[in-house]
């Protein structure tokens, strides 16, 4: 077959910047990035160092640079599952949802007992509107579950998924395993916000009270807010949900644009044709 670029062009042509993402951040790498870069240069065949460098970049919201690190690691060992798990996360953070799904799917094949890969596969599929695939991922998450903190995170996304699929009875039954009070340890890593959302689903608090309790922290507004926006949407109050989606996109655009709540809101806005 001839090279496609040797054939005549068709229609209007895309410009270079839209196809080759040439713009890079002006932010300077952190001291940690510079230190780990030296480690990688000394041992470029060490895939764990490529992951370490990617994680260092991501602490500066340099997800594209992190993707490059994980891709370099994959050239060293294409069967090292954690590289796909981490690259998928960076793709998810940068609104490249199909690529995230592809990487997390690969990770679940290579490291099938890795809870994080299944959890993030579910989130990627949900955000991309692939609800049945998300449901299947969360079923596997429950099989690999180890503690209440994991249960809280899975149950929130799984509940939202089942509601989108119209499986209301199953969604309601999921909530039976969630206690009304949790420990400080279980509140870590977003657990507090997810638990608040679950209490709203259970009817323990109203969405208005949950929104009022979200505070002024950007990340709390985004995490709690998306759960409330989705709750309104699946309960037939789409405009209320749209209002919160717009607020999330406004709040998160400078700092927390990589958060899952922001990414999910961005996907909703695109599907619904919302401006903000």
mmCIF file of C-alpha atoms in Angstrom:
data_model
loop_
_atom_site.group_PDB
_atom_site.id
_atom_site.type_symbol
_atom_site.label_atom_id
_atom_site.label_comp_id
_atom_site.label_asym_id
_atom_site.label_seq_id
_atom_site.Cartn_x
_atom_site.Cartn_y
_atom_site.Cartn_z
ATOM 1 C CA UNK A 1 0.000 0.000 0.000
ATOM 2 C CA UNK A 2 1.292 3.460 -0.905
ATOM 3 C CA UNK A 3 2.141 5.941 1.834
ATOM 4 C CA UNK A 4 -1.079 7.828 2.580
ATOM 5 C CA UNK A 5 0.770 11.161 2.376
ATOM 6 C CA UNK A 6 1.726 10.412 -1.243
ATOM 7 C CA UNK A 7 -1.976 10.482 -2.200
ATOM 8 C CA UNK A 8 -3.842 13.730 -2.993
ATOM 9 C CA UNK A 9 -5.071 15.810 -0.056
ATOM 10 C CA UNK A 10 -8.826 15.955 0.539
ATOM 11 C CA UNK A 11 -10.894 18.892 1.751
ATOM 12 C CA UNK A 12 -9.713 21.548 4.182
ATOM 13 C CA UNK A 13 -6.315 20.838 5.716
ATOM 14 C CA UNK A 14 -5.553 20.923 9.438
ATOM 15 C CA UNK A 15 -2.762 23.205 10.594
ATOM 16 C CA UNK A 16 0.433 21.968 12.195
ATOM 17 C CA UNK A 17 -0.280 23.140 15.753
ATOM 18 C CA UNK A 18 -3.604 21.317 15.856
ATOM 19 C CA UNK A 19 -1.961 18.027 14.909
ATOM 20 C CA UNK A 20 1.552 18.237 16.359
ATOM 21 C CA UNK A 21 1.123 19.520 19.892
ATOM 22 C CA UNK A 22 4.162 21.758 19.675
ATOM 23 C CA UNK A 23 3.460 24.154 22.530
ATOM 24 C CA UNK A 24 5.182 23.211 25.767
ATOM 25 C CA UNK A 25 4.874 24.651 29.239
ATOM 26 C CA UNK A 26 7.073 27.599 30.198
ATOM 27 C CA UNK A 27 7.286 26.278 33.773
ATOM 28 C CA UNK A 28 10.756 25.214 34.860
ATOM 29 C CA UNK A 29 11.334 21.633 36.077
ATOM 30 C CA UNK A 30 11.545 21.217 39.834
ATOM 31 C CA UNK A 31 14.696 20.237 41.682
ATOM 32 C CA UNK A 32 13.211 16.762 42.068
ATOM 33 C CA UNK A 33 12.739 16.435 38.301
ATOM 34 C CA UNK A 34 16.340 17.518 37.707
ATOM 35 C CA UNK A 35 17.628 15.024 40.274
ATOM 36 C CA UNK A 36 15.652 12.100 38.862
ATOM 37 C CA UNK A 37 16.620 13.081 35.311
ATOM 38 C CA UNK A 38 20.255 12.516 36.301
ATOM 39 C CA UNK A 39 19.310 9.097 37.678
ATOM 40 C CA UNK A 40 17.580 8.189 34.408
ATOM 41 C CA UNK A 41 20.528 9.381 32.344
ATOM 42 C CA UNK A 42 22.814 7.143 34.410
ATOM 43 C CA UNK A 43 20.521 4.112 34.049
ATOM 44 C CA UNK A 44 18.112 4.568 31.077
ATOM 45 C CA UNK A 45 17.218 0.891 31.014
ATOM 46 C CA UNK A 46 15.610 1.084 34.456
ATOM 47 C CA UNK A 47 11.847 1.347 33.874
ATOM 48 C CA UNK A 48 11.176 2.171 37.528
ATOM 49 C CA UNK A 49 13.269 5.327 37.105
ATOM 50 C CA UNK A 50 11.165 6.358 34.101
ATOM 51 C CA UNK A 51 8.077 5.969 36.307
ATOM 52 C CA UNK A 52 9.760 7.943 39.089
ATOM 53 C CA UNK A 53 10.569 10.768 36.660
ATOM 54 C CA UNK A 54 7.050 10.768 35.249
ATOM 55 C CA UNK A 55 5.579 11.021 38.735
ATOM 56 C CA UNK A 56 7.919 13.919 39.533
ATOM 57 C CA UNK A 57 6.748 15.775 36.426
ATOM 58 C CA UNK A 58 3.099 15.155 37.321
ATOM 59 C CA UNK A 59 3.581 16.909 40.660
ATOM 60 C CA UNK A 60 4.018 20.057 38.553
ATOM 61 C CA UNK A 61 0.989 19.292 36.357
ATOM 62 C CA UNK A 62 3.447 18.439 33.558
ATOM 63 C CA UNK A 63 1.426 15.461 32.407
ATOM 64 C CA UNK A 64 2.564 15.565 28.794
ATOM 65 C CA UNK A 65 6.186 15.404 29.916
ATOM 66 C CA UNK A 66 5.217 12.494 32.150
ATOM 67 C CA UNK A 67 3.591 10.720 29.201
ATOM 68 C CA UNK A 68 6.902 11.003 27.348
ATOM 69 C CA UNK A 69 8.668 9.391 30.318
ATOM 70 C CA UNK A 70 6.281 6.450 30.476
ATOM 71 C CA UNK A 71 6.472 6.014 26.696
ATOM 72 C CA UNK A 72 10.265 5.926 26.905
ATOM 73 C CA UNK A 73 9.950 3.277 29.580
ATOM 74 C CA UNK A 74 7.657 1.242 27.327
ATOM 75 C CA UNK A 75 10.345 1.221 24.631
ATOM 76 C CA UNK A 76 12.614 -0.424 27.221
ATOM 77 C CA UNK A 77 10.064 -2.985 28.429
ATOM 78 C CA UNK A 78 6.703 -3.016 26.603
ATOM 79 C CA UNK A 79 5.395 -5.702 28.968
ATOM 80 C CA UNK A 80 5.896 -3.743 32.184
ATOM 81 C CA UNK A 81 2.275 -3.147 33.158
ATOM 82 C CA UNK A 82 2.768 -0.257 35.576
ATOM 83 C CA UNK A 83 4.052 1.933 32.739
ATOM 84 C CA UNK A 84 0.639 1.687 31.074
ATOM 85 C CA UNK A 85 -1.148 2.240 34.376
ATOM 86 C CA UNK A 86 0.772 5.492 34.976
ATOM 87 C CA UNK A 87 0.623 6.696 31.379
ATOM 88 C CA UNK A 88 -3.111 6.023 31.317
ATOM 89 C CA UNK A 89 -3.509 8.217 34.392
ATOM 90 C CA UNK A 90 -1.650 11.068 32.682
ATOM 91 C CA UNK A 91 -3.795 10.650 29.561
ATOM 92 C CA UNK A 92 -6.906 10.805 31.755
ATOM 93 C CA UNK A 93 -5.612 14.003 33.398
ATOM 94 C CA UNK A 94 -5.173 15.658 29.987
ATOM 95 C CA UNK A 95 -8.586 14.831 28.475
ATOM 96 C CA UNK A 96 -7.194 12.097 26.234
ATOM 97 C CA UNK A 97 -9.804 9.638 27.401
ATOM 98 C CA UNK A 98 -9.667 7.013 24.605
ATOM 99 C CA UNK A 99 -5.887 6.780 25.035
ATOM 100 C CA UNK A 100 -6.391 6.391 28.787
ATOM 101 C CA UNK A 101 -8.860 3.563 28.211
ATOM 102 C CA UNK A 102 -6.409 1.831 25.862
ATOM 103 C CA UNK A 103 -3.551 2.048 28.369
ATOM 104 C CA UNK A 104 -5.590 0.956 31.366
ATOM 105 C CA UNK A 105 -6.996 -1.952 29.347
ATOM 106 C CA UNK A 106 -3.441 -3.013 28.516
ATOM 107 C CA UNK A 107 -2.467 -2.656 32.177
ATOM 108 C CA UNK A 108 -5.336 -4.908 33.289
ATOM 109 C CA UNK A 109 -4.077 -7.586 30.888
ATOM 110 C CA UNK A 110 -0.476 -7.367 32.077
ATOM 111 C CA UNK A 111 -1.170 -6.870 35.808
ATOM 112 C CA UNK A 112 -4.724 -8.239 36.256
ATOM 113 C CA UNK A 113 -4.630 -8.016 40.065
ATOM 114 C CA UNK A 114 -3.726 -4.317 40.126
ATOM 115 C CA UNK A 115 -6.699 -2.524 41.693
ATOM 116 C CA UNK A 116 -5.600 0.916 40.491
ATOM 117 C CA UNK A 117 -5.647 -0.139 36.850
ATOM 118 C CA UNK A 118 -9.225 -1.406 37.068
ATOM 119 C CA UNK A 119 -10.400 1.589 39.101
ATOM 120 C CA UNK A 120 -8.961 4.098 36.662
ATOM 121 C CA UNK A 121 -10.178 2.088 33.686
ATOM 122 C CA UNK A 122 -13.670 2.422 35.132
ATOM 123 C CA UNK A 123 -13.288 6.166 35.636
ATOM 124 C CA UNK A 124 -11.935 6.640 32.102
ATOM 125 C CA UNK A 125 -14.805 4.667 30.580
ATOM 126 C CA UNK A 126 -17.376 6.552 32.655
ATOM 127 C CA UNK A 127 -15.964 9.934 31.646
ATOM 128 C CA UNK A 128 -15.898 8.824 28.003
ATOM 129 C CA UNK A 129 -19.547 7.758 28.210
ATOM 130 C CA UNK A 130 -18.819 4.013 27.981
ATOM 131 C CA UNK A 131 -20.932 3.023 30.954
ATOM 132 C CA UNK A 132 -21.170 -0.728 30.438
ATOM 133 C CA UNK A 133 -17.384 -1.033 30.178
ATOM 134 C CA UNK A 134 -17.101 1.074 33.332
ATOM 135 C CA UNK A 135 -19.529 -1.249 35.134
ATOM 136 C CA UNK A 136 -17.466 -4.299 34.250
ATOM 137 C CA UNK A 137 -14.308 -2.619 35.547
ATOM 138 C CA UNK A 138 -15.944 -1.794 38.884
ATOM 139 C CA UNK A 139 -17.162 -5.364 39.302
ATOM 140 C CA UNK A 140 -13.512 -6.416 39.123
ATOM 141 C CA UNK A 141 -12.557 -3.628 41.542
ATOM 142 C CA UNK A 142 -14.880 -5.070 44.181
ATOM 143 C CA UNK A 143 -13.213 -8.471 43.746
ATOM 144 C CA UNK A 144 -9.818 -6.869 44.460
ATOM 145 C CA UNK A 145 -11.040 -4.585 47.235
ATOM 146 C CA UNK A 146 -8.945 -4.445 50.404
ATOM 147 C CA UNK A 147 -10.409 -1.790 52.714
ATOM 148 C CA UNK A 148 -13.187 0.697 53.343
ATOM 149 C CA UNK A 149 -11.319 3.567 51.677
ATOM 150 C CA UNK A 150 -11.271 1.588 48.434
ATOM 151 C CA UNK A 151 -14.918 0.609 48.891
ATOM 152 C CA UNK A 152 -15.960 4.253 49.250
ATOM 153 C CA UNK A 153 -14.165 5.299 46.064
ATOM 154 C CA UNK A 154 -15.446 2.352 44.007
ATOM 155 C CA UNK A 155 -19.009 2.636 45.256
ATOM 156 C CA UNK A 156 -19.276 6.301 44.322
ATOM 157 C CA UNK A 157 -18.217 5.786 40.690
ATOM 158 C CA UNK A 158 -20.081 2.479 40.439
ATOM 159 C CA UNK A 159 -23.287 4.090 41.730
ATOM 160 C CA UNK A 160 -23.015 6.863 39.132
ATOM 161 C CA UNK A 161 -22.376 4.254 36.439
ATOM 162 C CA UNK A 162 -25.384 2.121 37.353
ATOM 163 C CA UNK A 163 -27.622 5.198 37.448
ATOM 164 C CA UNK A 164 -26.503 6.118 33.917
ATOM 165 C CA UNK A 165 -27.363 2.573 32.839
ATOM 166 C CA UNK A 166 -30.832 2.842 34.415
ATOM 167 C CA UNK A 167 -30.060 0.078 36.911
ATOM 168 C CA UNK A 168 -31.511 1.964 39.862
ATOM 169 C CA UNK A 169 -32.201 -1.057 42.064
ATOM 170 C CA UNK A 170 -28.602 -2.242 41.854
ATOM 171 C CA UNK A 171 -27.374 1.278 42.544
ATOM 172 C CA UNK A 172 -29.479 1.521 45.704
ATOM 173 C CA UNK A 173 -28.267 -1.865 46.950
ATOM 174 C CA UNK A 174 -24.636 -0.806 46.564
ATOM 175 C CA UNK A 175 -25.065 1.832 49.249
ATOM 176 C CA UNK A 176 -25.975 -0.712 51.948
ATOM 177 C CA UNK A 177 -22.291 -1.447 52.672
ATOM 178 C CA UNK A 178 -21.397 2.204 53.301
ATOM 179 C CA UNK A 179 -21.445 3.320 56.972
ATOM 180 C CA UNK A 180 -22.783 6.739 57.894
ATOM 181 C CA UNK A 181 -19.535 7.627 59.699
ATOM 182 C CA UNK A 182 -15.938 6.916 58.718
ATOM 183 C CA UNK A 183 -12.529 7.360 60.376
ATOM 184 C CA UNK A 184 -9.988 10.095 59.652
ATOM 185 C CA UNK A 185 -7.858 7.482 57.900
ATOM 186 C CA UNK A 186 -10.676 6.624 55.495
ATOM 187 C CA UNK A 187 -11.179 10.322 54.747
ATOM 188 C CA UNK A 188 -7.744 10.592 53.125
ATOM 189 C CA UNK A 189 -7.176 10.764 49.362
ATOM 190 C CA UNK A 190 -10.577 12.230 48.563
ATOM 191 C CA UNK A 191 -12.393 9.764 50.806
ATOM 192 C CA UNK A 192 -14.132 12.542 52.723
ATOM 193 C CA UNK A 193 -15.622 14.081 49.570
ATOM 194 C CA UNK A 194 -16.600 10.708 48.109
ATOM 195 C CA UNK A 195 -18.243 9.690 51.395
ATOM 196 C CA UNK A 196 -20.200 12.944 51.442
ATOM 197 C CA UNK A 197 -21.455 12.167 47.948
ATOM 198 C CA UNK A 198 -22.490 8.677 49.051
ATOM 199 C CA UNK A 199 -24.407 10.113 52.003
ATOM 200 C CA UNK A 200 -26.260 12.295 49.521
ATOM 201 C CA UNK A 201 -27.094 9.254 47.392
ATOM 202 C CA UNK A 202 -28.375 7.512 50.548
ATOM 203 C CA UNK A 203 -30.567 10.497 51.384
ATOM 204 C CA UNK A 204 -28.700 11.329 54.589
ATOM 205 C CA UNK A 205 -27.975 14.858 53.348
ATOM 206 C CA UNK A 206 -29.502 16.981 50.627
ATOM 207 C CA UNK A 207 -27.521 18.057 47.557
ATOM 208 C CA UNK A 208 -27.977 21.658 48.683
ATOM 209 C CA UNK A 209 -26.414 20.881 52.068
ATOM 210 C CA UNK A 210 -23.561 18.962 50.437
ATOM 211 C CA UNK A 211 -22.870 21.910 48.123
ATOM 212 C CA UNK A 212 -22.954 24.388 51.004
ATOM 213 C CA UNK A 213 -20.498 22.157 52.887
ATOM 214 C CA UNK A 214 -18.076 21.989 49.946
ATOM 215 C CA UNK A 215 -16.273 25.087 51.243
ATOM 216 C CA UNK A 216 -14.081 27.353 49.161
ATOM 217 C CA UNK A 217 -11.194 25.002 48.340
ATOM 218 C CA UNK A 218 -11.011 24.474 44.572
ATOM 219 C CA UNK A 219 -10.431 20.722 44.760
ATOM 220 C CA UNK A 220 -13.319 20.201 47.193
ATOM 221 C CA UNK A 221 -15.642 22.230 44.987
ATOM 222 C CA UNK A 222 -14.609 20.112 42.012
ATOM 223 C CA UNK A 223 -14.802 16.711 43.705
ATOM 224 C CA UNK A 224 -17.961 17.266 45.729
ATOM 225 C CA UNK A 225 -19.460 19.383 42.977
ATOM 226 C CA UNK A 226 -19.272 16.771 40.250
ATOM 227 C CA UNK A 227 -21.091 14.234 42.417
ATOM 228 C CA UNK A 228 -23.848 16.778 43.047
ATOM 229 C CA UNK A 229 -24.026 17.756 39.368
ATOM 230 C CA UNK A 230 -24.373 14.114 38.388
ATOM 231 C CA UNK A 231 -26.972 13.539 41.127
ATOM 232 C CA UNK A 232 -29.097 16.359 39.746
ATOM 233 C CA UNK A 233 -28.671 15.054 36.207
ATOM 234 C CA UNK A 234 -29.756 11.457 36.903
ATOM 235 C CA UNK A 235 -32.704 12.749 38.952
ATOM 236 C CA UNK A 236 -34.073 14.853 36.098
ATOM 237 C CA UNK A 237 -32.753 18.260 37.198
ATOM 238 C CA UNK A 238 -30.353 18.771 34.319
ATOM 239 C CA UNK A 239 -30.156 22.563 34.466
ATOM 240 C CA UNK A 240 -29.151 22.502 38.132
ATOM 241 C CA UNK A 241 -26.483 20.006 37.232
ATOM 242 C CA UNK A 242 -25.312 22.127 34.302
ATOM 243 C CA UNK A 243 -24.949 25.135 36.578
ATOM 244 C CA UNK A 244 -22.552 23.225 38.836
ATOM 245 C CA UNK A 245 -20.655 21.781 35.865
ATOM 246 C CA UNK A 246 -20.016 25.347 34.665
ATOM 247 C CA UNK A 247 -18.839 26.354 38.155
ATOM 248 C CA UNK A 248 -16.433 23.400 38.267
ATOM 249 C CA UNK A 249 -14.951 24.285 34.883
ATOM 250 C CA UNK A 250 -14.495 27.885 35.949
ATOM 251 C CA UNK A 251 -12.940 26.984 39.307
ATOM 252 C CA UNK A 252 -10.596 24.341 37.950
ATOM 253 C CA UNK A 253 -9.230 25.871 34.791
ATOM 254 C CA UNK A 254 -6.120 27.426 36.370
ATOM 255 C CA UNK A 255 -4.995 24.804 38.897
ATOM 256 C CA UNK A 256 -7.103 21.663 39.177
ATOM 257 C CA UNK A 257 -7.942 21.054 35.512
ATOM 258 C CA UNK A 258 -6.435 17.557 35.764
ATOM 259 C CA UNK A 259 -8.775 16.424 38.586
ATOM 260 C CA UNK A 260 -11.261 13.668 37.761
ATOM 261 C CA UNK A 261 -14.217 15.886 38.685
ATOM 262 C CA UNK A 262 -12.977 18.526 36.255
ATOM 263 C CA UNK A 263 -12.375 15.979 33.499
ATOM 264 C CA UNK A 264 -15.830 14.442 34.016
ATOM 265 C CA UNK A 265 -17.404 17.920 33.936
ATOM 266 C CA UNK A 266 -15.505 18.741 30.756
ATOM 267 C CA UNK A 267 -16.850 15.590 29.117
ATOM 268 C CA UNK A 268 -20.408 16.440 30.227
ATOM 269 C CA UNK A 269 -20.082 19.999 28.910
ATOM 270 C CA UNK A 270 -18.894 18.729 25.530
ATOM 271 C CA UNK A 271 -21.725 16.208 25.272
ATOM 272 C CA UNK A 272 -24.355 18.776 26.260
ATOM 273 C CA UNK A 273 -22.930 21.661 24.243
ATOM 274 C CA UNK A 274 -22.433 23.857 27.320
ATOM 275 C CA UNK A 275 -20.370 27.027 27.352
ATOM 276 C CA UNK A 276 -18.752 28.415 30.510
#
